[in-house]
CSV table of C-alpha atoms and ligand atoms in Angstrom, one decimal:
chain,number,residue,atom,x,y,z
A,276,UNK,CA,-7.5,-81.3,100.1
A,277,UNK,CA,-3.9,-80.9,99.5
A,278,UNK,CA,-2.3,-80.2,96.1
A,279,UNK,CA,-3.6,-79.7,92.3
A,280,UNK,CA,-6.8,-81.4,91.7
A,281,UNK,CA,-6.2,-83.8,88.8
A,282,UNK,CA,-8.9,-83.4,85.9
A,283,UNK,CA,-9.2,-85.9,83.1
A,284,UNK,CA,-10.5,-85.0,80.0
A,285,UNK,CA,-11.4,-87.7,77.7
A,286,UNK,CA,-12.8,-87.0,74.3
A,287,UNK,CA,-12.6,-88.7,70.5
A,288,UNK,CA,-15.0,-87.3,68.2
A,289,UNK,CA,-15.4,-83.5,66.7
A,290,UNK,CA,-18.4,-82.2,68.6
A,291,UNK,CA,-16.8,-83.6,72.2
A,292,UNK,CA,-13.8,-82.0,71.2
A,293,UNK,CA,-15.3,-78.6,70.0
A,294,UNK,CA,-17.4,-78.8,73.1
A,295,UNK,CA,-14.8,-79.7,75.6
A,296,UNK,CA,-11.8,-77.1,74.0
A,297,UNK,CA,-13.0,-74.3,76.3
A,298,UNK,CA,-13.0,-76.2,79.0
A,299,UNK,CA,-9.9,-78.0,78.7
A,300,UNK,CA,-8.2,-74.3,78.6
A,301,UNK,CA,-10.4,-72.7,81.5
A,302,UNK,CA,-9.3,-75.4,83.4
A,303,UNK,CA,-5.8,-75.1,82.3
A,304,UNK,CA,-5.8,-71.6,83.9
A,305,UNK,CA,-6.7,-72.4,86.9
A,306,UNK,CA,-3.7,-73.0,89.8
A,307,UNK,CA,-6.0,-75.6,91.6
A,308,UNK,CA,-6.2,-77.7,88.9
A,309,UNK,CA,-4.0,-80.0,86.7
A,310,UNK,CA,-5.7,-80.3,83.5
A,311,UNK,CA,-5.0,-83.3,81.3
A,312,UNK,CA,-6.4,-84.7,78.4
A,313,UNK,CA,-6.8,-88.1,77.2
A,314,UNK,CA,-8.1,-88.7,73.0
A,315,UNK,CA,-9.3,-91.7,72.0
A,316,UNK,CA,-9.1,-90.4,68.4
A,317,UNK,CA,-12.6,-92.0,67.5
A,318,UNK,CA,-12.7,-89.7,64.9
A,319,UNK,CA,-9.0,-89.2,63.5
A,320,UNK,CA,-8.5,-86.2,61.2
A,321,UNK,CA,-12.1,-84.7,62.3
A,322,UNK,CA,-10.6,-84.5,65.7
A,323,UNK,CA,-7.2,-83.4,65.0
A,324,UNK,CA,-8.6,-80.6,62.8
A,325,UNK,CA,-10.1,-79.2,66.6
A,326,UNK,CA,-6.9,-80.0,68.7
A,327,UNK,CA,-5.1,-77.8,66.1
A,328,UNK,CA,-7.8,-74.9,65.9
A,329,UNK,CA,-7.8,-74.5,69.5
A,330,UNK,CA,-3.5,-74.6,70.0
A,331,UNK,CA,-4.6,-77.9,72.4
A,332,UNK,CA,-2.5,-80.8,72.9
A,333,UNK,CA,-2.9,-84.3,74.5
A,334,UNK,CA,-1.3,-86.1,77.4
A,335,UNK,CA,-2.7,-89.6,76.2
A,336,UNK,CA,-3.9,-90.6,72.8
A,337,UNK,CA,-5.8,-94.3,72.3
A,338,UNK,CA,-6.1,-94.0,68.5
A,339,UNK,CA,-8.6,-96.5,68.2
A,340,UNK,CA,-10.2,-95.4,65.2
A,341,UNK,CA,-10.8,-98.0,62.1
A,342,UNK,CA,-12.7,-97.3,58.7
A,343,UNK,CA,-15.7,-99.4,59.5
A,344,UNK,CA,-15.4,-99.3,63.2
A,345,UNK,CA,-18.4,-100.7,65.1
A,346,UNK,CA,-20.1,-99.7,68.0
A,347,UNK,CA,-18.2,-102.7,70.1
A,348,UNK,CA,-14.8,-102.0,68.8
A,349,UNK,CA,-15.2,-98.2,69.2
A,350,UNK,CA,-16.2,-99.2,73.4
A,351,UNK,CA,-13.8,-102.4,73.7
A,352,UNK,CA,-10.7,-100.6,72.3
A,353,UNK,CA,-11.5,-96.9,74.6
A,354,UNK,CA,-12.1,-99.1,77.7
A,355,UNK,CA,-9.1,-101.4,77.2
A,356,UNK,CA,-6.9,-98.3,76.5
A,357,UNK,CA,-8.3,-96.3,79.4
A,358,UNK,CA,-6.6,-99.3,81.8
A,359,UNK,CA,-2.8,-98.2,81.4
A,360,UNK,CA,-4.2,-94.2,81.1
A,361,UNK,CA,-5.9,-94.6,84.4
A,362,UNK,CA,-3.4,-96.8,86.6
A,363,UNK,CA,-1.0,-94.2,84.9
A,364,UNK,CA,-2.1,-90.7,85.2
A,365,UNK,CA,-4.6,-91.3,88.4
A,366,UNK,CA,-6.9,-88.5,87.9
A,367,UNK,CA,-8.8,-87.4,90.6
A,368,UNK,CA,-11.8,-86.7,88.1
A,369,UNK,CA,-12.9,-87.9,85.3
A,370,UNK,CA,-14.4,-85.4,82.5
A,371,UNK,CA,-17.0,-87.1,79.4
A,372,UNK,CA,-18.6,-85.2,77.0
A,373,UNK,CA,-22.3,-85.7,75.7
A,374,UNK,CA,-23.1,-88.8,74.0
A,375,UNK,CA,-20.7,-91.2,72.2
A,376,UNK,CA,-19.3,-94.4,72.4
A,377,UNK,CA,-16.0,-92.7,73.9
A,378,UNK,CA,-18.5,-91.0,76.3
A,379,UNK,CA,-19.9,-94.1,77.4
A,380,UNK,CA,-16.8,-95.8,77.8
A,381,UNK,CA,-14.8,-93.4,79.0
A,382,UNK,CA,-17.2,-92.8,81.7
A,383,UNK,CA,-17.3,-96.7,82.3
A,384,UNK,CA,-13.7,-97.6,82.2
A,385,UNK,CA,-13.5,-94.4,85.4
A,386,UNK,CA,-16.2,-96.1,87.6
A,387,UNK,CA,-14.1,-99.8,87.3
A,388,UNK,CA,-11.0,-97.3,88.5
A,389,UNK,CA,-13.3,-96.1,91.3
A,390,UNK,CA,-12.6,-92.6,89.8
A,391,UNK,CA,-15.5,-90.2,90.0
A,392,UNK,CA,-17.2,-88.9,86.7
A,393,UNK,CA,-18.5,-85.5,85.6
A,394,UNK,CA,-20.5,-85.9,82.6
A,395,UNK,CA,-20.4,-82.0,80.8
A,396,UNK,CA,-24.0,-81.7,78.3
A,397,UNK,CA,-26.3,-84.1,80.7
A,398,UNK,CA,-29.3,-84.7,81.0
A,399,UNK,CA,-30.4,-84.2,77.3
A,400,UNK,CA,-33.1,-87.2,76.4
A,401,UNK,CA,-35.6,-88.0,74.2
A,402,UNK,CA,-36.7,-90.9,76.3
A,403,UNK,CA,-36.9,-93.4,72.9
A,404,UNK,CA,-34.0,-95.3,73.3
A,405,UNK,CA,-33.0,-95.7,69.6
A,406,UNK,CA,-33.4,-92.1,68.5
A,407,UNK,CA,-31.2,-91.2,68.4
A,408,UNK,CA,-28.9,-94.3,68.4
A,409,UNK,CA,-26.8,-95.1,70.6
A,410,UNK,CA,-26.9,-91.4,71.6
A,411,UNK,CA,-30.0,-92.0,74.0
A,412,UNK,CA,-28.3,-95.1,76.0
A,413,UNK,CA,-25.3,-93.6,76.2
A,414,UNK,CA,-26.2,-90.8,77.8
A,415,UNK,CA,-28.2,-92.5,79.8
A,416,UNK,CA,-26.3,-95.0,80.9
A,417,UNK,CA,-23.4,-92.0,81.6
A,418,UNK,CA,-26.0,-90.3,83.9
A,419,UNK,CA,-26.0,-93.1,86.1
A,420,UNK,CA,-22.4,-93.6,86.6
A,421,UNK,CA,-21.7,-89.5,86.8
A,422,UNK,CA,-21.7,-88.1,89.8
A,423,UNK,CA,-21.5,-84.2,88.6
A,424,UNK,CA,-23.8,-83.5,85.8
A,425,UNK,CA,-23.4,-80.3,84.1
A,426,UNK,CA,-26.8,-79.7,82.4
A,427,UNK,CA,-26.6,-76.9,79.5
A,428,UNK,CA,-30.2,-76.0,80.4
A,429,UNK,CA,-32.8,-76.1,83.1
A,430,UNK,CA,-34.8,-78.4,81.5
A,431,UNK,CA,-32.1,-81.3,80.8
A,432,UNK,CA,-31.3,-81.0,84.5
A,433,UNK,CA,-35.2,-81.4,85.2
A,434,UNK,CA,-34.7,-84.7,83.2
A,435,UNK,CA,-32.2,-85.9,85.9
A,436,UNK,CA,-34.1,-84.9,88.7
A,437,UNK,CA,-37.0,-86.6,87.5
A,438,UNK,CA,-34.9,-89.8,87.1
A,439,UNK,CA,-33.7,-89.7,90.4
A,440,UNK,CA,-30.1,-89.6,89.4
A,441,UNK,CA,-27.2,-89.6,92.0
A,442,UNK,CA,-25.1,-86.8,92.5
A,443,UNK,CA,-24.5,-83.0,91.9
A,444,UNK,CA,-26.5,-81.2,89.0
A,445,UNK,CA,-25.4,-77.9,87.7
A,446,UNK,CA,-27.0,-75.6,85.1
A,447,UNK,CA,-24.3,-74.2,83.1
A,448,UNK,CA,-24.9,-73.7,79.7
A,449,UNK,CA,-23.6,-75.5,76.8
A,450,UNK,CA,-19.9,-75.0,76.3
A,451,UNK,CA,-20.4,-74.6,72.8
A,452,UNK,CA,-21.5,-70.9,72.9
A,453,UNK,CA,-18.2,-70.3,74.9
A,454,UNK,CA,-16.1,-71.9,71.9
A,455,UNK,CA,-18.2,-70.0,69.4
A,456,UNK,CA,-16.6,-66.7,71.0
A,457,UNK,CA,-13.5,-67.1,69.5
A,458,UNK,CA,-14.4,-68.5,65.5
A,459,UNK,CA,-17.0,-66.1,64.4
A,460,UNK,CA,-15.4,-63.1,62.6
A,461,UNK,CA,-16.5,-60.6,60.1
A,462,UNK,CA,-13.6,-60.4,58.2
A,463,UNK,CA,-12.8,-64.3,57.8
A,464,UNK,CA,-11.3,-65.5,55.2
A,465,UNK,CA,-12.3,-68.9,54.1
A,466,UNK,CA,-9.4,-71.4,53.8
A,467,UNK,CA,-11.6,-73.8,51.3
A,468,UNK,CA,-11.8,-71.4,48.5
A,469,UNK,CA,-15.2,-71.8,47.4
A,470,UNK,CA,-16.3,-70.0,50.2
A,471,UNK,CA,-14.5,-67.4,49.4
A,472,UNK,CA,-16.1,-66.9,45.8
A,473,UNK,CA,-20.1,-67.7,47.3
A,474,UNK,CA,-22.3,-64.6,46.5
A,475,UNK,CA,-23.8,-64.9,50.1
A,476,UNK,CA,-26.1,-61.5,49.6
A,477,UNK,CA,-27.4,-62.5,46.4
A,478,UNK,CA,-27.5,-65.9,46.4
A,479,UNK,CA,-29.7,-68.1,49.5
A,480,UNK,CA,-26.7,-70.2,50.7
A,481,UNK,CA,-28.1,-73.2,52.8
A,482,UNK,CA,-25.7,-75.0,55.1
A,483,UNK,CA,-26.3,-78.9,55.3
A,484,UNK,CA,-25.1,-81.1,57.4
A,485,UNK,CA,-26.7,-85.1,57.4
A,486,UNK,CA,-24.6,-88.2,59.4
A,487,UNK,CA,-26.9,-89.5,62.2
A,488,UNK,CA,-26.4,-93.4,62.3
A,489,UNK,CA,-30.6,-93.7,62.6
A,490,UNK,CA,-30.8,-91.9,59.3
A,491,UNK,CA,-28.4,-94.4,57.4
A,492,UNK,CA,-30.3,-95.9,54.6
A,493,UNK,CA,-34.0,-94.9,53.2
A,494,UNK,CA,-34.2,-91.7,55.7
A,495,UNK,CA,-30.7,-90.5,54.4
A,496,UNK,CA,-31.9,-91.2,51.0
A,497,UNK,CA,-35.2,-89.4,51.3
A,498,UNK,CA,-32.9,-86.4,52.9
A,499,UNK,CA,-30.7,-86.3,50.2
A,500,UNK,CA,-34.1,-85.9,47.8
A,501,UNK,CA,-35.5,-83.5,49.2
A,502,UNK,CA,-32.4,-81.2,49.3
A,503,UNK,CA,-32.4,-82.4,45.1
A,504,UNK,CA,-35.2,-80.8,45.0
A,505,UNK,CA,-35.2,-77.8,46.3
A,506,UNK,CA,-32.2,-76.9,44.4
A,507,UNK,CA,-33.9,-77.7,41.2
A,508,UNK,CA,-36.9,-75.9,42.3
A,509,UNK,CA,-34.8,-72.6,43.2
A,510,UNK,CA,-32.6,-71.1,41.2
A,511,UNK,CA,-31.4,-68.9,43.8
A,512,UNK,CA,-30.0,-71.5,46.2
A,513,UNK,CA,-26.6,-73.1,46.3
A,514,UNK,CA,-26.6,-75.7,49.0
A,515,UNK,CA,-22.6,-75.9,50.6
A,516,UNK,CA,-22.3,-79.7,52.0
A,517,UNK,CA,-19.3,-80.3,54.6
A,518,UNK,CA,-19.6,-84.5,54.0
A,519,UNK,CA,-18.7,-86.0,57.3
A,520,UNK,CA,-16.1,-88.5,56.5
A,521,UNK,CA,-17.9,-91.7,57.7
A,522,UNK,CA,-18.3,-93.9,54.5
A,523,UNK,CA,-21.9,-94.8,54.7
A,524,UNK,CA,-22.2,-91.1,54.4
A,525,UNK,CA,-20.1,-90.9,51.9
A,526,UNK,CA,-21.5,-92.7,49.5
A,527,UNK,CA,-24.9,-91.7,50.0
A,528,UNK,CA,-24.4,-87.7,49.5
A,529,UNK,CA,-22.0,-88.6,45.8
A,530,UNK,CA,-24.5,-90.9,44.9
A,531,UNK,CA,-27.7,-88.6,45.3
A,532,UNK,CA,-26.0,-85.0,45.4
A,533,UNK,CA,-23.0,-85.2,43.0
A,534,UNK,CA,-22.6,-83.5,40.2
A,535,UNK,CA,-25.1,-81.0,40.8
A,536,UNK,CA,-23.9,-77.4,39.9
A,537,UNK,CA,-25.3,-75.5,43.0
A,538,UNK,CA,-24.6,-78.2,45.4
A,539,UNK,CA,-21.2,-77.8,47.0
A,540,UNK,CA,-19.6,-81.6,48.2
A,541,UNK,CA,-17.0,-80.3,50.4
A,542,UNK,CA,-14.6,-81.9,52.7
A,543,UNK,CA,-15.6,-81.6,56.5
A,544,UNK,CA,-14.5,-78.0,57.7
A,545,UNK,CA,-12.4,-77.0,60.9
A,546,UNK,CA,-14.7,-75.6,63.3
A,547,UNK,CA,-13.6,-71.8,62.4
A,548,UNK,CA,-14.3,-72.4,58.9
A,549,UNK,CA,-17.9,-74.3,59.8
A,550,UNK,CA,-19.2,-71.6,62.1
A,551,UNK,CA,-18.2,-68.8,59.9
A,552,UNK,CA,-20.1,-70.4,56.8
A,553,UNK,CA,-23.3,-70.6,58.9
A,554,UNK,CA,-22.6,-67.0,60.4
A,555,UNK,CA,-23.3,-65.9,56.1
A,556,UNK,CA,-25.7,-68.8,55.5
A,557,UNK,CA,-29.4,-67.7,55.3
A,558,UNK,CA,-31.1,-71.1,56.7
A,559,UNK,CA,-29.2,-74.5,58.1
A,560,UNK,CA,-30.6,-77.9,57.4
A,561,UNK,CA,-28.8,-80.5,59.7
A,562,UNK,CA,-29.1,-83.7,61.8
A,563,UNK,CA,-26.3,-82.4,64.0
A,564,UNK,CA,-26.8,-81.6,67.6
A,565,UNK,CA,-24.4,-78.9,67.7
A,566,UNK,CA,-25.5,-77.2,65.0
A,567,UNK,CA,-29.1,-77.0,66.4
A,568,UNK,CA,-27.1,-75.1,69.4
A,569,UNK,CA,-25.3,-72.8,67.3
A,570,UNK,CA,-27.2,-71.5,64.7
A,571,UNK,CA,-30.0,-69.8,66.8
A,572,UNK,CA,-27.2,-68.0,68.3
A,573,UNK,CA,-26.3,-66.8,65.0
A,574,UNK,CA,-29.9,-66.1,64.3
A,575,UNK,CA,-30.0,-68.4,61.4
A,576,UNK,CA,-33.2,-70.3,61.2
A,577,UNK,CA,-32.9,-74.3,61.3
A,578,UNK,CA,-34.8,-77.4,59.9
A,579,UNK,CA,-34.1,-80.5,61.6
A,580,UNK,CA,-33.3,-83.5,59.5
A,581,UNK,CA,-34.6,-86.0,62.2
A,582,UNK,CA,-38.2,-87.4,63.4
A,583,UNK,CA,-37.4,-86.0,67.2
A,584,UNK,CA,-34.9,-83.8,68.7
A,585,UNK,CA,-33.4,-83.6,72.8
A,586,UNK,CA,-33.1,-80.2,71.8
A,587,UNK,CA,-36.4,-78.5,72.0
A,588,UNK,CA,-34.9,-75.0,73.4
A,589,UNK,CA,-34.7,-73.3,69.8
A,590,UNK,CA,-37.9,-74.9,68.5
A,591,UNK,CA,-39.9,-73.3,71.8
A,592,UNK,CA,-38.1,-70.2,70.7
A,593,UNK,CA,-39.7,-70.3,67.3
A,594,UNK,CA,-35.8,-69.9,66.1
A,595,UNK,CA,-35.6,-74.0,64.8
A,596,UNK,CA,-38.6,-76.4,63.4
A,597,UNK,CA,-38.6,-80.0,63.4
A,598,UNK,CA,-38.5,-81.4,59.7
A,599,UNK,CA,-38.6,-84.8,59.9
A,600,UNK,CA,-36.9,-87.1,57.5
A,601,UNK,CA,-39.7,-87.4,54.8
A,602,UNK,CA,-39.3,-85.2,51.2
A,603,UNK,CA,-42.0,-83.5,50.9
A,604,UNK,CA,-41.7,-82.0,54.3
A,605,UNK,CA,-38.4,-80.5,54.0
A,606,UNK,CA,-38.9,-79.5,50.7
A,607,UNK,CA,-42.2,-78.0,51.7
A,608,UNK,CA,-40.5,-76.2,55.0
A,609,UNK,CA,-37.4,-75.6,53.1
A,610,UNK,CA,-39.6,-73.2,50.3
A,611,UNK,CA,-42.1,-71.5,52.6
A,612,UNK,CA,-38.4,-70.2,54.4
A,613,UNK,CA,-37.0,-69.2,50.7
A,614,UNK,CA,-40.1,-67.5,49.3
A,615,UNK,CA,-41.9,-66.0,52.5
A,616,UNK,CA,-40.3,-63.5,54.4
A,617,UNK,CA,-42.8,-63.2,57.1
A,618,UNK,CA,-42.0,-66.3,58.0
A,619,UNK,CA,-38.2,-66.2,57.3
A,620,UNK,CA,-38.3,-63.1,59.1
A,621,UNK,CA,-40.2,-65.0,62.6
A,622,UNK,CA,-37.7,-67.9,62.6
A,623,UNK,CA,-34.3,-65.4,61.8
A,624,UNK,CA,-33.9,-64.2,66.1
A,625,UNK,CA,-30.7,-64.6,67.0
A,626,UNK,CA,-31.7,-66.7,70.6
A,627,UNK,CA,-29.9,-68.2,73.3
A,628,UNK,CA,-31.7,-70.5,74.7
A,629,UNK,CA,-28.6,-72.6,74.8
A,630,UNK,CA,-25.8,-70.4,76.6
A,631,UNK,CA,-24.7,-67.4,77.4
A,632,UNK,CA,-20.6,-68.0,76.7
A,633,UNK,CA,-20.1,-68.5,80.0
A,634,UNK,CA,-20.5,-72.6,80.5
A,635,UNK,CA,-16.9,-73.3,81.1
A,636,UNK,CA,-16.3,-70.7,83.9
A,637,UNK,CA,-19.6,-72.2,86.2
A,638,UNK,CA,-18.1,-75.9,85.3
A,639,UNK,CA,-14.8,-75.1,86.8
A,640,UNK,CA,-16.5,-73.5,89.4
A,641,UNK,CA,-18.6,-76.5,90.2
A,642,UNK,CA,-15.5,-78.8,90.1
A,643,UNK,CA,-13.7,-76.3,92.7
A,644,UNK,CA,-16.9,-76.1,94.8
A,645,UNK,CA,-17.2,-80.1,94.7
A,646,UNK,CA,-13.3,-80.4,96.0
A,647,UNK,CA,-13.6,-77.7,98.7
A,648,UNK,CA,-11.8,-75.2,96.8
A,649,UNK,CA,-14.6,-72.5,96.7
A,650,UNK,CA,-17.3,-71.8,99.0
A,651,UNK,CA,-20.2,-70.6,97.1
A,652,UNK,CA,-21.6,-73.6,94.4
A,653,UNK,CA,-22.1,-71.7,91.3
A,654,UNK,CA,-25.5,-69.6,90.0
A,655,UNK,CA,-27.0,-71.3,87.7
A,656,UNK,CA,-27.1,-70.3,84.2
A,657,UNK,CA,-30.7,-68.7,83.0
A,658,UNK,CA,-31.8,-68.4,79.3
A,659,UNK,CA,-33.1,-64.8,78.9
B,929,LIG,C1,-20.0,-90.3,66.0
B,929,LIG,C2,-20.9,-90.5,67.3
B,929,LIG,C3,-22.2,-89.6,67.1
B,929,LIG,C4,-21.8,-88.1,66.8
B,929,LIG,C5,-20.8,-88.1,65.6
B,929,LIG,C6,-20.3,-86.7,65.4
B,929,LIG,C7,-21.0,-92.7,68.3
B,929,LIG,C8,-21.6,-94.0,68.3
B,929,LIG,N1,-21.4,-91.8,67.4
B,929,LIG,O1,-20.7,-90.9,64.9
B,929,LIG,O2,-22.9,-89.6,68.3
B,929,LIG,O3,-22.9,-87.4,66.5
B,929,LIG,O4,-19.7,-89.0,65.9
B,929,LIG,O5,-19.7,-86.5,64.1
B,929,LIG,O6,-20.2,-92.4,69.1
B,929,LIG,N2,-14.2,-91.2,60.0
B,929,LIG,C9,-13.0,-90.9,59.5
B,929,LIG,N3,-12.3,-89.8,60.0
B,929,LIG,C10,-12.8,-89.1,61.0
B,929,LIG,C11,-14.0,-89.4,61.5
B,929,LIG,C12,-14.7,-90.5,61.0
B,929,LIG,O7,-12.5,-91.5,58.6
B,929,LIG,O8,-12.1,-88.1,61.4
B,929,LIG,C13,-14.9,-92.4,59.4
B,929,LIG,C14,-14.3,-93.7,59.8
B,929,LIG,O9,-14.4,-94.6,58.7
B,929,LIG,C15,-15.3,-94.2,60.9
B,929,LIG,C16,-16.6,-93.6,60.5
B,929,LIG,O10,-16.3,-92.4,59.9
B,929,LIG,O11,-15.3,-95.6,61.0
B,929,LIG,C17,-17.7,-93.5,61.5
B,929,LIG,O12,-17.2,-92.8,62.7
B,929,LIG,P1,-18.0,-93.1,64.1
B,929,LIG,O13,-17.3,-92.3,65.1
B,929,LIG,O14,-18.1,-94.6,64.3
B,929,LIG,O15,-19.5,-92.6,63.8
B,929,LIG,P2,-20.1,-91.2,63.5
B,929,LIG,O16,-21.2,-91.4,62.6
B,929,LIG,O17,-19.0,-90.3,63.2
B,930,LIG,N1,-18.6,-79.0,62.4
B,930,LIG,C1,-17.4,-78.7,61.9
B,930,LIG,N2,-17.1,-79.0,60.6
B,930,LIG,C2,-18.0,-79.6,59.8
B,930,LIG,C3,-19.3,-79.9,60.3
B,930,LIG,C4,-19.6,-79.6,61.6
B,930,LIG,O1,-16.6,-78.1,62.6
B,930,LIG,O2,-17.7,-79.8,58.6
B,930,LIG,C5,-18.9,-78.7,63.8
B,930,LIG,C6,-20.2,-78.0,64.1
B,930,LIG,O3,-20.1,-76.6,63.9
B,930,LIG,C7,-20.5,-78.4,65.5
B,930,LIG,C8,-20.0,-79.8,65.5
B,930,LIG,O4,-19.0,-79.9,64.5
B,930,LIG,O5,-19.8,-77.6,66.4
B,930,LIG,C9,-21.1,-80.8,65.4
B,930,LIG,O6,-20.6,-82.0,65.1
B,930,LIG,P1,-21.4,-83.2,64.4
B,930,LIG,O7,-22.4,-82.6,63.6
B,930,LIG,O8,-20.4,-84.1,63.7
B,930,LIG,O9,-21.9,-84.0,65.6
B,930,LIG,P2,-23.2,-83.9,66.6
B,930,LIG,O10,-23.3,-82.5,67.1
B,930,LIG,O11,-24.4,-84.2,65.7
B,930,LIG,O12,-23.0,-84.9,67.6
């Protein structure tokens, strides 16, 4: 093949855009390649707040988002959009990202072009197809249009092959630990000034994080309890809350958590500012997927707000423990972490089952390989 290979990246909400940053800029380094980027801007300021972090900036930009967008107009608007992006830019690859509706339909709207697909943190499943929602289908559905999977770990890529899927798989690692390289810092300094002023040696500061659609309602409300509780309970604790700007969330977390002295409502954090704050935490509680990737890393232990996890790497590792979604558990998990220290001690390993920082090189690689541009396919990546 003759000339730059043409790679797509299409992404709209935070964790595809923190995920897909280091890539974007490997990529961009590369002489074979022409990297491009196309937003839908699913999330607006959430995603800005990456594209700025990481010096990144977009050839295409859908802006879809609306305050209560839907799961159709969220896919309608990115597919429609893609059309003109597509016909215009005529990439010779595609690039999704995980899970989302811009995932989905980003992947989709490239199969009706006939352009192929590489779908970057595959293979992850759970195998019920509402939890998570619409997570599960969407990535689902993206495995079968893909035709280059990039599995973070050897067990999402066993997924694939047990389905049968088409294509290339690739064990690379999960970007993420490659973008972590570049936030975490000792000597940060905290633009939201609270962190600043938190006494993390004497105090237990617990990072939460709570948005997942399939927690919306009693679950949420049963979360937000629990995490009531265990500040009244311990006087020791100050919980620091980054509220994800969706209003559902919104409400629930003022309504339940407000007001309380030791509980710390802030605005969503850039992704320097996040990762830092966990790097000082002493546990995480969080429905996030991306924070149940990073935190191991930073040897912080983790209770998972949700009834099952894709992510069962850190909980094998002993580093991460599924909570659930019910009070008493969390709070019962959460105090056994605060007052024992054997069993803070067996959770606090920094692991990496995850990565090794090195995803993004073994990506490009793949995607050099695939167009004849390399002769040896990449070595898979191995958690040690
Ligand atoms: C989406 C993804 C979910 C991912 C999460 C990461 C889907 C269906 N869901 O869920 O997989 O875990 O992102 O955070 O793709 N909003 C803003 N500004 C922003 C971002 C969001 O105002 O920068 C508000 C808007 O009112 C928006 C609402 O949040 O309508 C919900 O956003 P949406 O992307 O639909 O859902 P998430 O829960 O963020
Ligand atoms: N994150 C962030 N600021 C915040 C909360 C999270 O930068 O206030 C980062 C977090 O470190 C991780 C990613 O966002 O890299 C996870 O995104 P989110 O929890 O929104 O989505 P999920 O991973 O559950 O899809």
């Amino acid at each position: 093949m003759s000339g730059k290979i043409r790679v797509m990246s299409v992404f709209g909400t935070r964790p595809e855009a923190i995920k897909m940053a280091p890539l974007v800029m490997e990529l961009g380094k590369r002489p074979e390649f022409e990297s491009l980027c196309c937003l839908t801007g699913q999330h607006r300021q959430m995603l800005d707040s990456v594209m700025e972090i990481f010096g990144l900036q977009a050839q295409y930009d859908l802006d879809i988002m609306e305050k209560q967008q839907t799961l159709s107009t969220i896919t309608t608007k990115t597919l429609l959009g893609m059309e003109r992006v597509l016909e215009e830019a005529k990439p010779d690859l595609v690039l999704v990202h995980g899970d989302t509706s811009t995932t989905f339909a980003g992947a989709l709207a490239a199969f009706y072009h006939k352009i192929p697909v590489g779908h970057v943190e595959a293979g992850l499943r759970t195998y019920d197809r509402y939890s998570p929602f619409p997570e599960e289908m969407n990535r689902t559905l993206v495995g079968d249009i893909a035709s280059l999977h990039f599995s973070p770990t050897r067990a999402n890529g066993e997924n694939l092959r047990k389905e049968a899927i088409r294509g290339e798989i690739f064990i690379t690692g999960n970007t993420v630990i490659d973008a972590m390289k570049t936030t975490v810092r000792p000597d940060f300094v905290f633009e939201e000034d609270i962190l600043n002023r938190l006494d993390y040696s004497g105090r237990k500061v617990i990072t939460l994080t709570c948005h997942r659609r399939e927690n919306y309602g009693q679950p949420m409300e049963d979360i937000m309890t629990a995490v009531r509780t265990i500040v009244e309970e311990n006087p020791e604790v100050e919980v620091v809350y980054p509220v994800h700007l969706s209003p559902v969330v919104q409400e629930c977390a003022g309504r339940l958590l407000g007001g309380l002295d030791r509980v710390h409502l802030i605005a969503p954090l850039d992704v320097a500012q996040m990762h830092n704050l966990m790097a000082r935490s002493y546990l995480v509680l969080t429905d996030s997927g991306g924070l149940q990737e990073e935190a191991p890393a930073m040897g912080k232990p983790v209770l998972v707000l949700r009834r099952e996890t894709e992510r069962p790497e850190a909980i094998a590792a002993g580093t991460a423990k599924l909570a659930g979604v019910e009070t008493e558990r969390i709070v019962h998990l959460t105090r056994e972490l605060l007052r024992d220290p054997t069993a803070y001690a067996r959770m606090a390993r920094a692991v990496n089952p995850y990565g090794d920082g090195n995803a993004c090189l073994r990506i490009a690689d793949a995607i050099a390989w695939h167009f004849g541009l390399r002769k040896e396919r990449p070595e898979d990546f191995e958690a040690k």
